[in-house]
């Protein structure tokens, strides 16, 4: 029962939280009166005035022209489509960001660096492949939920090939040039996004990092499809996830540091990167490229 | 021509050899399945295996093995193979009674699914693009014991006996001759030496039932055998390997291999 109470509480919290999300359309509404265009004719004796050409109406593919039909009005673009997100919890989020930042530099990074020293890169990549293969149910089910049947078939093929010929998933022959089945990086948050649910506001969770109410609900959904959730005792599953994170971090040391160094305000940079990354994932269908997977440094 | 003569002699030796034993898993083609400069291959396979053991009494065993293998080597050199899998074990007629006063509930000893591991090394020498010869050594060990129990009556008195098979292992070494035909299809044949043993322990001594109480070590009946097989390239880097090992009984199997 305890295992279920946390996700339920989270859901209730975010269901309530979504109501505070500002209406992105209303906040970006154009002014009530369209701007007036002043026409000035300069008359000069020495210059013969050519006959006034017939007024050419503005052609617009979007059909969004003003009342006079000569100025195209920009289409109302939602905050989400622009890659922006409301941040009503900024003080809390900044505090959590600093907590995660310290956790990364004081705990996760030193542990990952020690691990990196003793475990060769090939072995760490194999471990990463194994955990990626283990997360197959998340990608497969979410492809189905998004009616991406081609993607679901590709995922099923990847899982079969990598489990049988990839030594239980430690190798990734499915991504080879010969077989070329690309990973469908789908999760429940993206599925909710594909159904038209906005991500809501920005929130930074301790340990988990940047998220949104939609993606937090997605995380809960994904947890049900993660095999390690069902490991018994519970700390075996938790230990597995921590190991996965340490291994993953050991392969990405420096990514977060680069982003942080390049940014004037790292919190804002990570927030923007997160929103755009998730937006891109929601909007695109089909397989990932390897570069896509490493776009957002994860803490 | 000389190499062809060698092949003919070897085929002759295999056909007349008094082979009786079967081995644990396929040996594969003599030439390592790898890219030219060296690399990995992985595979999954099924192997139907029969063998005959003896120590006073003779016992036929039957196994169905499924396995996954990982190999590393270079195409015209050497290869090392590791294999893990699961196998059942059936001792045919191990519980059948030879006297009318003893009746048993079943005739065969049977247990499903124990892990085994195989390690093998092979080397290959190509005569030319078509013919080549190789040698190999391969051993298999079962990590856990097989157990089964039988109940019955002896002169109307009920009894129950538990039989255990432990320390089942084998080692095989041999040579193989290979011919590569168009489309990259490889056919191979060769003789091999096989040694295998297991320990059988019975919890009780029941007259008419084959195994007496205590522990008995049994060894394979005959140590010389022959094998032949074919390896066919499939699409997208996959290859199919079919192999048979003929002794007193026939063991056969198939594996689908992916070359990295």
Short mmCIF file of N, CA, C and O in Angstrom, two decimals, chain B residues 5-63:
data_model
loop_
_atom_site.label_atom_id
_atom_site.label_comp_id
_atom_site.label_asym_id
_atom_site.label_seq_id
_atom_site.Cartn_x
_atom_site.Cartn_y
_atom_site.Cartn_z
N UNK B 5 43.01 -35.29 -50.93
CA UNK B 5 43.32 -36.67 -50.52
C UNK B 5 43.20 -36.82 -48.99
O UNK B 5 42.65 -37.79 -48.49
N UNK B 6 43.69 -35.79 -48.30
CA UNK B 6 43.61 -35.81 -46.83
C UNK B 6 42.15 -35.87 -46.39
O UNK B 6 41.78 -36.63 -45.49
N UNK B 7 41.32 -35.06 -47.05
CA UNK B 7 39.89 -35.04 -46.69
C UNK B 7 39.26 -36.41 -46.91
O UNK B 7 38.51 -36.91 -46.05
N UNK B 8 39.57 -37.01 -48.03
CA UNK B 8 38.99 -38.33 -48.33
C UNK B 8 39.40 -39.34 -47.27
O UNK B 8 38.58 -40.12 -46.77
N UNK B 9 40.68 -39.29 -46.86
CA UNK B 9 41.15 -40.22 -45.83
C UNK B 9 40.40 -40.00 -44.52
O UNK B 9 39.95 -40.93 -43.86
N UNK B 10 40.25 -38.74 -44.17
CA UNK B 10 39.57 -38.43 -42.91
C UNK B 10 38.11 -38.89 -42.94
O UNK B 10 37.61 -39.48 -41.97
N UNK B 11 37.44 -38.64 -44.05
CA UNK B 11 36.04 -39.09 -44.18
C UNK B 11 35.97 -40.61 -44.02
O UNK B 11 35.10 -41.13 -43.31
N UNK B 12 36.93 -41.28 -44.61
CA UNK B 12 36.97 -42.74 -44.51
C UNK B 12 37.15 -43.16 -43.05
O UNK B 12 36.44 -44.05 -42.56
N UNK B 13 38.08 -42.48 -42.36
CA UNK B 13 38.34 -42.80 -40.94
C UNK B 13 37.07 -42.61 -40.12
O UNK B 13 36.70 -43.43 -39.28
N UNK B 14 36.37 -41.51 -40.42
CA UNK B 14 35.15 -41.23 -39.65
C UNK B 14 34.10 -42.31 -39.87
O UNK B 14 33.46 -42.78 -38.93
N UNK B 15 33.95 -42.70 -41.11
CA UNK B 15 32.91 -43.67 -41.44
C UNK B 15 33.18 -45.06 -40.84
O UNK B 15 32.25 -45.76 -40.45
N UNK B 16 34.45 -45.41 -40.75
CA UNK B 16 34.74 -46.74 -40.19
C UNK B 16 35.02 -46.69 -38.69
O UNK B 16 35.10 -47.71 -38.04
N UNK B 17 35.17 -45.49 -38.16
CA UNK B 17 35.49 -45.38 -36.73
C UNK B 17 34.33 -45.91 -35.90
O UNK B 17 33.17 -45.61 -36.19
N UNK B 18 34.63 -46.68 -34.85
CA UNK B 18 33.56 -47.23 -34.02
C UNK B 18 33.05 -46.17 -33.03
O UNK B 18 33.15 -46.34 -31.83
N UNK B 19 32.55 -45.08 -33.55
CA UNK B 19 32.10 -43.99 -32.68
C UNK B 19 30.86 -44.40 -31.89
O UNK B 19 29.94 -44.98 -32.41
N UNK B 20 30.85 -44.03 -30.63
CA UNK B 20 29.72 -44.36 -29.77
C UNK B 20 29.26 -43.15 -28.96
O UNK B 20 28.16 -43.11 -28.48
N UNK B 21 30.15 -42.24 -28.78
CA UNK B 21 29.83 -41.15 -27.85
C UNK B 21 29.31 -39.92 -28.59
O UNK B 21 29.57 -39.74 -29.76
N UNK B 22 28.57 -39.11 -27.88
CA UNK B 22 28.14 -37.82 -28.42
C UNK B 22 28.68 -36.72 -27.51
O UNK B 22 29.06 -36.98 -26.39
N UNK B 23 28.73 -35.54 -28.03
CA UNK B 23 29.35 -34.44 -27.27
C UNK B 23 28.34 -33.38 -26.88
O UNK B 23 27.19 -33.43 -27.30
N UNK B 24 28.75 -32.47 -26.05
CA UNK B 24 27.85 -31.42 -25.56
C UNK B 24 27.92 -30.16 -26.38
O UNK B 24 28.71 -29.28 -26.09
N UNK B 25 27.12 -30.06 -27.40
CA UNK B 25 27.05 -28.85 -28.21
C UNK B 25 27.83 -28.94 -29.49
O UNK B 25 28.74 -29.76 -29.61
N UNK B 26 27.48 -28.08 -30.46
CA UNK B 26 28.17 -28.14 -31.75
C UNK B 26 29.58 -27.57 -31.65
O UNK B 26 29.88 -26.77 -30.77
N UNK B 27 30.44 -28.01 -32.57
CA UNK B 27 31.81 -27.49 -32.62
C UNK B 27 31.92 -26.31 -33.58
O UNK B 27 32.83 -25.52 -33.49
N UNK B 28 31.01 -26.25 -34.53
CA UNK B 28 31.03 -25.17 -35.51
C UNK B 28 32.05 -25.43 -36.60
O UNK B 28 32.81 -26.39 -36.54
N UNK B 29 32.08 -24.57 -37.63
CA UNK B 29 33.05 -24.77 -38.71
C UNK B 29 34.47 -24.54 -38.19
O UNK B 29 34.67 -23.76 -37.26
N UNK B 30 35.45 -25.21 -38.79
CA UNK B 30 36.84 -25.01 -38.33
C UNK B 30 37.29 -23.56 -38.44
O UNK B 30 38.06 -23.09 -37.62
N UNK B 31 36.80 -22.88 -39.48
CA UNK B 31 37.20 -21.48 -39.64
C UNK B 31 36.41 -20.58 -38.70
O UNK B 31 35.18 -20.64 -38.67
N UNK B 32 37.10 -19.77 -37.93
CA UNK B 32 36.39 -18.87 -37.02
C UNK B 32 35.39 -17.98 -37.76
O UNK B 32 35.66 -17.51 -38.87
N UNK B 33 34.25 -17.77 -37.13
CA UNK B 33 33.22 -16.91 -37.73
C UNK B 33 33.50 -15.50 -37.23
O UNK B 33 33.04 -15.11 -36.16
N UNK B 34 34.27 -14.79 -37.98
CA UNK B 34 34.64 -13.44 -37.56
C UNK B 34 35.00 -12.62 -38.78
O UNK B 34 35.19 -13.17 -39.86
N UNK B 35 35.10 -11.32 -38.58
CA UNK B 35 35.55 -10.48 -39.68
C UNK B 35 37.05 -10.69 -39.87
O UNK B 35 37.73 -11.22 -38.99
N UNK B 36 37.52 -10.29 -41.03
CA UNK B 36 38.91 -10.56 -41.42
C UNK B 36 39.90 -10.21 -40.32
O UNK B 36 40.74 -11.02 -39.93
N UNK B 37 39.79 -8.99 -39.81
CA UNK B 37 40.79 -8.51 -38.86
C UNK B 37 40.53 -9.02 -37.44
O UNK B 37 41.34 -8.82 -36.55
N UNK B 38 39.42 -9.65 -37.26
CA UNK B 38 39.08 -10.13 -35.92
C UNK B 38 37.85 -9.43 -35.40
O UNK B 38 37.61 -8.28 -35.73
N UNK B 39 37.11 -10.13 -34.62
CA UNK B 39 35.92 -9.52 -34.05
C UNK B 39 35.05 -10.54 -33.33
O UNK B 39 35.43 -11.69 -33.16
N UNK B 40 33.90 -10.04 -32.94
CA UNK B 40 32.97 -10.84 -32.13
C UNK B 40 31.94 -11.54 -33.00
O UNK B 40 31.60 -11.06 -34.07
N UNK B 41 31.46 -12.65 -32.52
CA UNK B 41 30.18 -13.14 -33.00
C UNK B 41 29.38 -13.66 -31.82
O UNK B 41 29.95 -14.10 -30.82
N UNK B 42 28.08 -13.53 -31.94
CA UNK B 42 27.19 -14.07 -30.90
C UNK B 42 26.21 -15.01 -31.59
O UNK B 42 26.00 -14.92 -32.80
N UNK B 43 25.63 -15.87 -30.82
CA UNK B 43 24.68 -16.80 -31.43
C UNK B 43 23.74 -17.40 -30.40
O UNK B 43 24.00 -17.36 -29.20
N UNK B 44 22.63 -17.89 -30.90
CA UNK B 44 21.74 -18.68 -30.07
C UNK B 44 21.55 -20.01 -30.78
O UNK B 44 21.59 -20.07 -32.01
N UNK B 45 21.37 -21.05 -30.01
CA UNK B 45 21.26 -22.35 -30.66
C UNK B 45 20.48 -23.36 -29.87
O UNK B 45 20.16 -23.17 -28.68
N UNK B 46 20.14 -24.39 -30.55
CA UNK B 46 19.46 -25.54 -29.94
C UNK B 46 20.27 -26.78 -30.28
O UNK B 46 20.74 -26.95 -31.41
N UNK B 47 20.40 -27.68 -29.31
CA UNK B 47 21.17 -28.88 -29.54
C UNK B 47 20.46 -30.07 -28.91
O UNK B 47 20.14 -30.05 -27.72
N UNK B 48 20.17 -31.06 -29.75
CA UNK B 48 19.58 -32.31 -29.26
C UNK B 48 20.73 -33.30 -29.11
O UNK B 48 21.45 -33.58 -30.07
N UNK B 49 20.89 -33.82 -27.92
CA UNK B 49 22.11 -34.56 -27.62
C UNK B 49 21.78 -35.90 -26.95
O UNK B 49 21.01 -35.94 -26.00
N UNK B 50 22.38 -36.93 -27.48
CA UNK B 50 22.25 -38.24 -26.83
C UNK B 50 23.63 -38.82 -26.59
O UNK B 50 24.55 -38.60 -27.38
N UNK B 51 23.76 -39.55 -25.51
CA UNK B 51 25.04 -40.15 -25.16
C UNK B 51 24.77 -41.47 -24.43
O UNK B 51 23.65 -41.72 -23.98
N UNK B 52 25.80 -42.26 -24.35
CA UNK B 52 25.65 -43.52 -23.61
C UNK B 52 26.79 -43.64 -22.60
O UNK B 52 27.96 -43.50 -22.96
N UNK B 53 26.42 -43.86 -21.33
CA UNK B 53 27.41 -43.98 -20.26
C UNK B 53 27.41 -45.42 -19.76
O UNK B 53 26.42 -46.13 -19.86
N UNK B 54 28.55 -45.79 -19.17
CA UNK B 54 28.60 -47.16 -18.63
C UNK B 54 29.45 -47.21 -17.35
O UNK B 54 30.38 -46.43 -17.16
N UNK B 55 29.07 -48.11 -16.53
CA UNK B 55 29.83 -48.51 -15.34
C UNK B 55 29.08 -49.72 -14.79
O UNK B 55 28.22 -49.61 -13.93
N UNK B 56 29.40 -50.86 -15.31
CA UNK B 56 28.62 -52.05 -14.97
C UNK B 56 27.36 -52.11 -15.81
O UNK B 56 27.18 -52.96 -16.66
N UNK B 57 26.52 -51.12 -15.60
CA UNK B 57 25.30 -51.03 -16.40
C UNK B 57 25.45 -49.91 -17.45
O UNK B 57 26.26 -49.00 -17.26
N UNK B 58 24.71 -50.00 -18.52
CA UNK B 58 24.76 -48.95 -19.54
C UNK B 58 23.56 -48.03 -19.39
O UNK B 58 22.47 -48.50 -19.05
N UNK B 59 23.78 -46.78 -19.62
CA UNK B 59 22.70 -45.81 -19.47
C UNK B 59 22.70 -44.81 -20.62
O UNK B 59 23.70 -44.14 -20.88
N UNK B 60 21.57 -44.72 -21.30
CA UNK B 60 21.44 -43.75 -22.40
C UNK B 60 20.89 -42.44 -21.82
O UNK B 60 19.93 -42.45 -21.04
N UNK B 61 21.53 -41.34 -22.18
CA UNK B 61 21.04 -40.03 -21.75
C UNK B 61 20.55 -39.24 -22.95
O UNK B 61 21.04 -39.40 -24.06
N UNK B 62 19.59 -38.38 -22.70
CA UNK B 62 19.05 -37.53 -23.77
C UNK B 62 18.89 -36.10 -23.22
O UNK B 62 18.39 -35.92 -22.11
N UNK B 63 19.34 -35.14 -23.99
CA UNK B 63 19.26 -33.75 -23.53
C UNK B 63 18.78 -32.82 -24.63
O UNK B 63 19.07 -33.04 -25.81
#
